[in-house]
Amino acid sequence: MRLFIVSVVAVLLALSCRFGMSEVVSKFDTCRKFFFEGQPPVIPDILNPNSEHVRYKKICQTYSSQKNDKIYTFATLYDTESRIPVFSAYKYTGKGNFTRPEIPWMIEPQLDPPDGNMIVPYRNQAIDEDYFKNNYQVNRGHLFPSGHAADEFTAESTFTLTNIVPQNISFNAGSWNRIENKTRDSMNTDCSDDNGNISAFVLTGAIPGKNRLNNRVNIPSYMWTTFCCRYNSRKITWVSQAYWGINKEENEDEPIRQKSLQELQKFLSEKYKYNVQLFKNNCKKQK
Ligand SMILES: *[C@@H]1O[C@H](CO)[C@@H](O)[C@H](O)[C@H]1NC(C)=O
Ligand SMILES: *[C@@H]1O[C@H](CO)[C@@H](O)[C@H](O)[C@H]1NC(C)=O
Ligand SMILES: *[C@@H]1O[C@H](CO)[C@@H](O)[C@H](O)[C@H]1NC(C)=O
Ligand SMILES: *[C@@H]1O[C@H](CO)[C@@H](O)[C@H](O)[C@H]1NC(C)=O
């Protein structure tokens, strides 16, 4: 028995070293700073703010080689059945001066704890190999894109498969990349905090579709994104933008149009069959 325990601990240690140090949590408490007013979205049946869900797991994301300096970089709600995230939430503060990191993809060991076997089957998440079996013309699409990160450390932390969905290759490089650029430009010019620093709360998510990559990883039908921020120098005006697009072959004749937060919430509420609220008070704040 003792040997058994020792070996499990050894496996856990090995995994935590190789795969980063993110945390699967029962509440988003330790990473609530990535949500507007500290409040995660309301998605009944999928996101229960105060308790654990068997299928949907909350992850406070970080990336560190050193154990004792845990710096959280964003938050993810992960669907262990579809093996893709529901959304990632982050604070945009301007893109840092770095080039796209070239690092191996990470997984989240806590989603698949070893059950006494030395070989972990990874039932609850996508792994690198799933993306090699590519009969659907998809590649890895970030929800929190590394090009929205404030520094290289944060950019590297986005290279976890828990922040990734299978995205049509031409859509990933085309319209969706244009939306990432467009929201980045808007946030750079429109969004600032009391000190005049760029600051915006972003939520980006995916809606599960009908096909599965490698018979495991759901290929989402839609991707969506929205941000909420204080409009430059106007202390009481909060603004938001929202977008969604179909995860299919690029069609430049049908560009993704800007929508309101309310329209996105209506769209998501129809998909999820419950009333979805993405930002507290619909991105309104006093003072
Ligand atoms: C960005 O980083 C590069 C390489 O370190 C440096 O040469 C360049 O001056 C930096 N640019 C800015 C705007 O800081
Ligand atoms: C988005 O911006 C990046 C960096 O500014 C640029 O390299 C890329 O071509 C842009 N993407 C599109 C689709 O315009
Ligand atoms: C925000 O602005 C203040 C005052 O100008 C500055 O001291 C601080 O370093 C800035 N914070 C960030 C994260 O850039
Ligand atoms: C995805 O894009 C590729 C081209 O990049 C296209 O050939 C393929 O049919 C697309 N798949 C879907 C499901 O739209």
Coordinates of C-alpha atoms and ligand atoms in Angstrom, one line a residue:
M1 CA 0.0 0.0 0.0
R2 CA 2.7 2.4 0.9
L3 CA 4.6 1.7 -2.3
F4 CA 1.4 2.3 -4.2
I5 CA 0.9 5.7 -2.6
V6 CA 4.5 6.6 -3.3
S7 CA 4.2 5.7 -6.9
V8 CA 1.0 7.8 -7.3
V9 CA 2.7 10.8 -5.8
A10 CA 5.7 10.3 -8.1
V11 CA 3.4 10.2 -11.1
L12 CA 1.6 13.3 -9.9
L13 CA 4.9 15.1 -9.4
A14 CA 6.2 14.0 -12.8
L15 CA 3.0 15.2 -14.5
S16 CA 2.9 18.6 -12.7
C17 CA 6.4 19.3 -13.7
R18 CA 6.0 18.4 -17.4
F19 CA 2.6 19.9 -17.9
G20 CA 2.4 23.2 -16.1
M21 CA 0.7 24.1 -12.8
S22 CA -2.9 25.1 -13.6
E23 CA -5.6 24.3 -11.1
V24 CA -8.9 22.6 -11.4
V25 CA -11.1 24.4 -8.8
S26 CA -14.6 24.2 -7.4
K27 CA -15.1 27.9 -7.6
F28 CA -13.3 30.5 -9.7
D29 CA -12.3 32.4 -6.6
T30 CA -8.5 32.4 -7.1
C31 CA -8.9 33.7 -10.7
R32 CA -12.0 35.9 -10.4
K33 CA -9.9 38.9 -11.5
F34 CA -10.4 37.7 -15.1
F35 CA -14.1 38.4 -14.9
F36 CA -15.8 41.8 -15.1
E37 CA -16.7 42.8 -11.5
G38 CA -15.2 39.5 -10.4
Q39 CA -18.4 37.6 -11.6
P40 CA -18.2 34.6 -14.0
P41 CA -20.9 34.4 -16.6
V42 CA -24.3 32.9 -15.7
I43 CA -24.9 29.7 -17.7
P44 CA -27.5 27.6 -15.8
D45 CA -26.8 23.9 -15.7
I46 CA -23.3 24.4 -17.1
L47 CA -21.6 26.8 -14.7
N48 CA -22.6 26.6 -11.1
P49 CA -20.6 29.3 -9.4
N50 CA -20.4 27.6 -6.0
S51 CA -20.0 23.9 -6.6
E52 CA -18.3 21.3 -8.8
H53 CA -19.8 19.9 -11.9
V54 CA -19.1 16.3 -13.1
R55 CA -18.8 17.4 -16.7
Y56 CA -17.8 21.1 -16.8
K57 CA -14.6 21.8 -14.9
K58 CA -13.3 25.2 -13.8
I59 CA -9.6 25.8 -14.4
C60 CA -7.5 28.7 -13.1
Q61 CA -4.8 28.8 -15.7
T62 CA -1.1 29.5 -15.1
Y63 CA 2.2 28.5 -16.5
S64 CA 5.2 28.1 -14.3
S65 CA 8.3 26.0 -13.9
Q66 CA 8.6 27.1 -10.3
K67 CA 6.3 25.7 -7.8
N68 CA 5.9 28.6 -5.4
D69 CA 5.3 31.6 -7.6
K70 CA 1.9 30.8 -9.0
I71 CA 0.7 33.6 -11.3
Y72 CA -2.7 33.0 -12.8
T73 CA -3.0 34.2 -16.4
F74 CA -6.6 33.4 -17.3
A75 CA -9.7 31.2 -16.5
T76 CA -11.3 28.4 -18.5
L77 CA -14.5 26.4 -18.2
Y78 CA -13.8 23.0 -19.8
D79 CA -16.3 20.5 -21.1
T80 CA -14.8 17.0 -20.3
E81 CA -17.3 15.2 -22.4
S82 CA -16.8 17.3 -25.6
R83 CA -13.1 17.7 -24.7
I84 CA -13.1 21.3 -25.6
P85 CA -13.5 24.5 -23.5
V86 CA -16.8 26.2 -23.1
F87 CA -15.0 29.5 -22.8
S88 CA -11.8 31.2 -21.7
A89 CA -11.9 34.5 -19.8
Y90 CA -9.1 37.0 -19.6
K91 CA -8.2 40.6 -19.1
Y92 CA -6.8 42.4 -22.1
T93 CA -4.2 45.0 -21.1
G94 CA -2.5 45.6 -24.5
K95 CA -0.3 43.2 -26.4
G96 CA 3.3 42.9 -25.1
N97 CA 6.4 43.0 -27.2
F98 CA 7.1 39.4 -28.0
T99 CA 6.9 37.0 -30.9
R100 CA 4.6 34.0 -31.0
P101 CA 6.0 31.4 -28.6
E102 CA 7.2 28.1 -30.0
I103 CA 6.5 25.7 -27.2
P104 CA 5.0 22.2 -26.8
W105 CA 1.3 22.0 -26.2
M106 CA 0.3 21.4 -22.6
I107 CA -2.5 19.4 -21.1
E108 CA -4.1 19.5 -17.7
P109 CA -3.1 16.5 -15.5
Q110 CA -5.7 17.3 -12.9
L111 CA -8.5 16.5 -15.3
D112 CA -7.3 12.9 -15.6
P113 CA -5.8 11.9 -12.2
P114 CA -4.1 8.5 -12.3
D115 CA -6.4 5.9 -10.8
G116 CA -3.6 3.5 -9.8
N117 CA -2.5 2.7 -13.3
M118 CA 0.8 4.1 -14.5
I119 CA -0.8 4.8 -17.9
V120 CA -3.3 7.6 -17.8
P121 CA -6.0 7.2 -20.5
Y122 CA -6.9 10.9 -20.8
R123 CA -10.6 10.3 -21.0
N124 CA -11.5 13.9 -20.0
Q125 CA -9.5 16.1 -22.3
A126 CA -8.0 16.4 -25.8
I127 CA -4.3 15.5 -26.2
D128 CA -1.8 16.4 -28.9
E129 CA -2.3 13.1 -30.8
D130 CA -6.0 13.8 -31.4
Y131 CA -4.9 16.8 -33.5
F132 CA -2.6 14.6 -35.7
K133 CA -5.6 12.4 -36.9
N134 CA -6.9 15.1 -39.1
N135 CA -9.6 14.1 -41.5
Y136 CA -11.6 17.3 -41.0
Q137 CA -9.2 20.0 -42.2
V138 CA -9.0 21.6 -38.8
N139 CA -6.2 22.9 -36.7
R140 CA -5.7 24.2 -33.2
G141 CA -7.7 27.4 -32.6
H142 CA -7.0 29.4 -29.4
L143 CA -9.8 30.9 -27.4
F144 CA -7.4 33.2 -25.5
P145 CA -5.1 34.0 -28.4
S146 CA -1.4 34.4 -27.6
G147 CA -1.5 37.7 -29.6
H148 CA -3.8 39.2 -26.9
A149 CA -1.3 38.5 -24.1
A150 CA 0.4 41.2 -22.2
D151 CA 3.7 39.4 -21.9
E152 CA 5.6 36.3 -23.0
F153 CA 4.8 34.3 -19.9
T154 CA 1.1 34.9 -20.4
A155 CA 1.4 34.1 -24.1
E156 CA 3.1 30.8 -23.3
S157 CA 0.3 29.9 -20.8
T158 CA -2.2 30.0 -23.7
F159 CA -0.6 27.0 -25.3
T160 CA -2.6 24.5 -23.3
L161 CA -5.1 22.2 -25.1
T162 CA -7.7 23.2 -22.5
N163 CA -7.7 26.6 -24.3
I164 CA -8.0 25.1 -27.8
V165 CA -10.8 23.9 -30.1
P166 CA -10.5 22.2 -33.5
Q167 CA -11.0 25.1 -35.9
N168 CA -11.3 25.0 -39.6
I169 CA -7.9 25.9 -41.0
S170 CA -9.0 28.6 -43.4
F171 CA -11.5 30.1 -40.8
N172 CA -8.7 30.1 -38.1
A173 CA -6.3 32.0 -40.4
G174 CA -9.0 34.1 -42.0
S175 CA -12.2 35.6 -40.5
W176 CA -11.6 34.6 -37.0
N177 CA -8.1 36.0 -37.0
R178 CA -9.5 39.2 -38.4
I179 CA -12.0 39.3 -35.5
E180 CA -9.1 38.8 -33.0
N181 CA -7.2 41.7 -34.7
K182 CA -10.3 43.9 -34.8
T183 CA -11.2 43.5 -31.2
R184 CA -7.6 44.0 -30.2
D185 CA -7.5 47.3 -32.2
S186 CA -10.8 48.4 -30.7
M187 CA -9.7 47.6 -27.2
N188 CA -6.4 49.4 -27.7
T189 CA -8.2 52.6 -28.7
D190 CA -11.4 52.5 -26.7
C191 CA -10.7 50.8 -23.4
S192 CA -8.9 52.1 -20.4
D193 CA -9.0 52.0 -16.6
D194 CA -8.7 54.9 -14.1
N195 CA -4.9 55.3 -14.7
G196 CA -5.4 55.5 -18.4
N197 CA -4.0 52.0 -19.0
I198 CA -5.6 49.7 -21.6
S199 CA -8.0 47.4 -19.8
A200 CA -10.9 45.2 -21.0
F201 CA -12.6 41.9 -19.9
V202 CA -12.8 39.3 -22.7
L203 CA -14.8 36.1 -23.0
T204 CA -14.3 33.8 -25.9
G205 CA -16.1 30.5 -26.3
A206 CA -17.2 27.7 -28.6
I207 CA -20.5 25.9 -29.2
P208 CA -20.2 22.1 -29.7
G209 CA -21.0 20.7 -33.1
K210 CA -21.9 17.3 -34.5
N211 CA -18.4 15.9 -35.6
R212 CA -15.5 14.7 -33.6
L213 CA -11.9 14.8 -34.4
N214 CA -10.3 11.4 -33.9
N215 CA -13.7 10.3 -32.6
R216 CA -12.9 12.2 -29.4
V217 CA -12.7 15.9 -29.7
N218 CA -15.8 17.8 -30.6
I219 CA -15.5 20.2 -33.6
P220 CA -17.5 23.3 -32.6
S221 CA -20.2 24.6 -34.8
Y222 CA -19.6 28.2 -33.8
M223 CA -17.1 30.4 -32.1
W224 CA -18.0 33.6 -30.2
T225 CA -16.3 36.4 -28.5
T226 CA -17.2 39.6 -26.5
F227 CA -15.5 42.2 -24.5
C228 CA -16.6 44.7 -21.9
C229 CA -14.6 47.8 -20.9
R230 CA -14.8 51.3 -19.7
Y231 CA -14.9 53.7 -22.6
N232 CA -11.8 55.9 -22.6
S233 CA -11.8 58.7 -20.0
R234 CA -15.5 58.5 -19.5
K235 CA -15.9 57.2 -16.0
I236 CA -19.4 55.9 -16.2
T237 CA -19.7 54.7 -19.8
W238 CA -19.1 51.0 -20.2
V239 CA -19.0 49.6 -23.7
S240 CA -19.1 46.1 -25.2
Q241 CA -18.7 44.4 -28.6
A242 CA -19.7 40.9 -29.6
Y243 CA -19.2 38.6 -32.5
W244 CA -19.9 35.0 -33.6
G245 CA -18.9 33.0 -36.6
I246 CA -19.6 29.5 -38.1
N247 CA -16.6 27.2 -37.8
K248 CA -16.4 26.3 -41.5
E249 CA -14.5 27.0 -44.6
E250 CA -13.6 30.7 -45.1
N251 CA -16.0 32.7 -47.1
E252 CA -14.9 36.3 -47.6
D253 CA -18.3 37.2 -49.1
E254 CA -19.8 36.7 -45.6
P255 CA -17.7 38.6 -43.2
I256 CA -18.5 38.3 -39.5
R257 CA -20.5 41.3 -38.4
Q258 CA -20.3 43.1 -35.1
K259 CA -23.3 42.3 -32.8
S260 CA -24.4 43.7 -29.5
L261 CA -23.8 41.9 -26.2
Q262 CA -27.6 41.4 -26.0
E263 CA -27.7 39.8 -29.4
L264 CA -24.9 37.4 -28.5
Q265 CA -26.6 36.5 -25.2
K266 CA -29.8 35.8 -27.1
F267 CA -27.9 33.6 -29.6
L268 CA -26.2 31.7 -26.8
S269 CA -29.4 31.3 -24.8
E270 CA -31.0 29.6 -27.8
K271 CA -28.1 27.3 -28.1
Y272 CA -27.8 26.4 -24.4
K273 CA -31.6 26.5 -23.8
Y274 CA -31.1 28.7 -20.7
N275 CA -30.8 32.4 -20.3
V276 CA -27.1 33.2 -20.5
Q277 CA -25.7 36.4 -19.0
L278 CA -22.1 37.0 -19.9
F279 CA -21.2 40.1 -17.9
K280 CA -22.6 41.3 -14.6
N281 CA -25.4 43.8 -15.2
N282 CA -24.8 43.4 -18.9
C283 CA -21.5 45.3 -18.7
K284 CA -22.9 48.3 -16.8
K285 CA -21.3 49.7 -13.8
Q286 CA -21.8 52.7 -11.6
K287 CA -18.9 55.2 -11.2
Ligands
LIG1 C1 10.6 44.8 -28.9 O1 11.6 43.9 -28.6 C2 12.7 43.9 -29.6 C3 13.6 42.7 -29.3 O2 13.9 42.6 -27.9 C4 13.4 45.2 -29.5 O3 14.4 45.3 -30.5 C5 12.4 46.4 -29.8 O4 13.0 47.6 -29.7 C6 11.2 46.3 -28.9 N1 10.2 47.2 -29.3 C7 9.6 48.0 -28.4 C8 8.5 48.9 -29.0 O5 9.8 48.0 -27.3
LIG2 C1 -3.7 40.1 -37.7 O1 -2.6 40.9 -37.1 C2 -1.4 40.2 -37.2 C3 -0.3 41.0 -36.4 O2 -0.7 42.4 -36.3 C4 -1.0 40.1 -38.7 O3 0.3 39.5 -38.8 C5 -2.1 39.3 -39.4 O4 -1.8 39.2 -40.8 C6 -3.4 39.9 -39.2 N1 -4.4 38.9 -39.7 C7 -5.3 39.2 -40.7 C8 -6.2 38.1 -41.1 O5 -5.3 40.3 -41.2
LIG3 C1 -1.0 51.8 -15.0 O1 -0.8 53.2 -14.9 C2 -0.1 53.6 -13.7 C3 0.0 55.1 -13.7 O2 0.3 55.6 -14.9 C4 1.3 52.9 -13.8 O3 2.1 53.3 -12.6 C5 1.2 51.4 -13.8 O4 2.4 50.8 -13.9 C6 0.3 51.0 -15.0 N1 0.0 49.6 -14.9 C7 0.2 48.8 -15.9 C8 -0.1 47.3 -15.6 O5 0.7 49.1 -16.9
LIG4 C1 -12.3 23.5 -43.7 O1 -11.4 24.3 -44.5 C2 -10.8 23.5 -45.5 C3 -9.9 24.5 -46.3 O2 -9.1 25.1 -45.4 C4 -11.9 22.9 -46.4 O3 -11.3 22.2 -47.5 C5 -12.8 22.0 -45.6 O4 -13.9 21.5 -46.4 C6 -13.4 22.8 -44.4 N1 -14.2 22.0 -43.5 C7 -15.4 22.3 -43.1 C8 -16.0 21.3 -42.2 O5 -16.0 23.3 -43.4

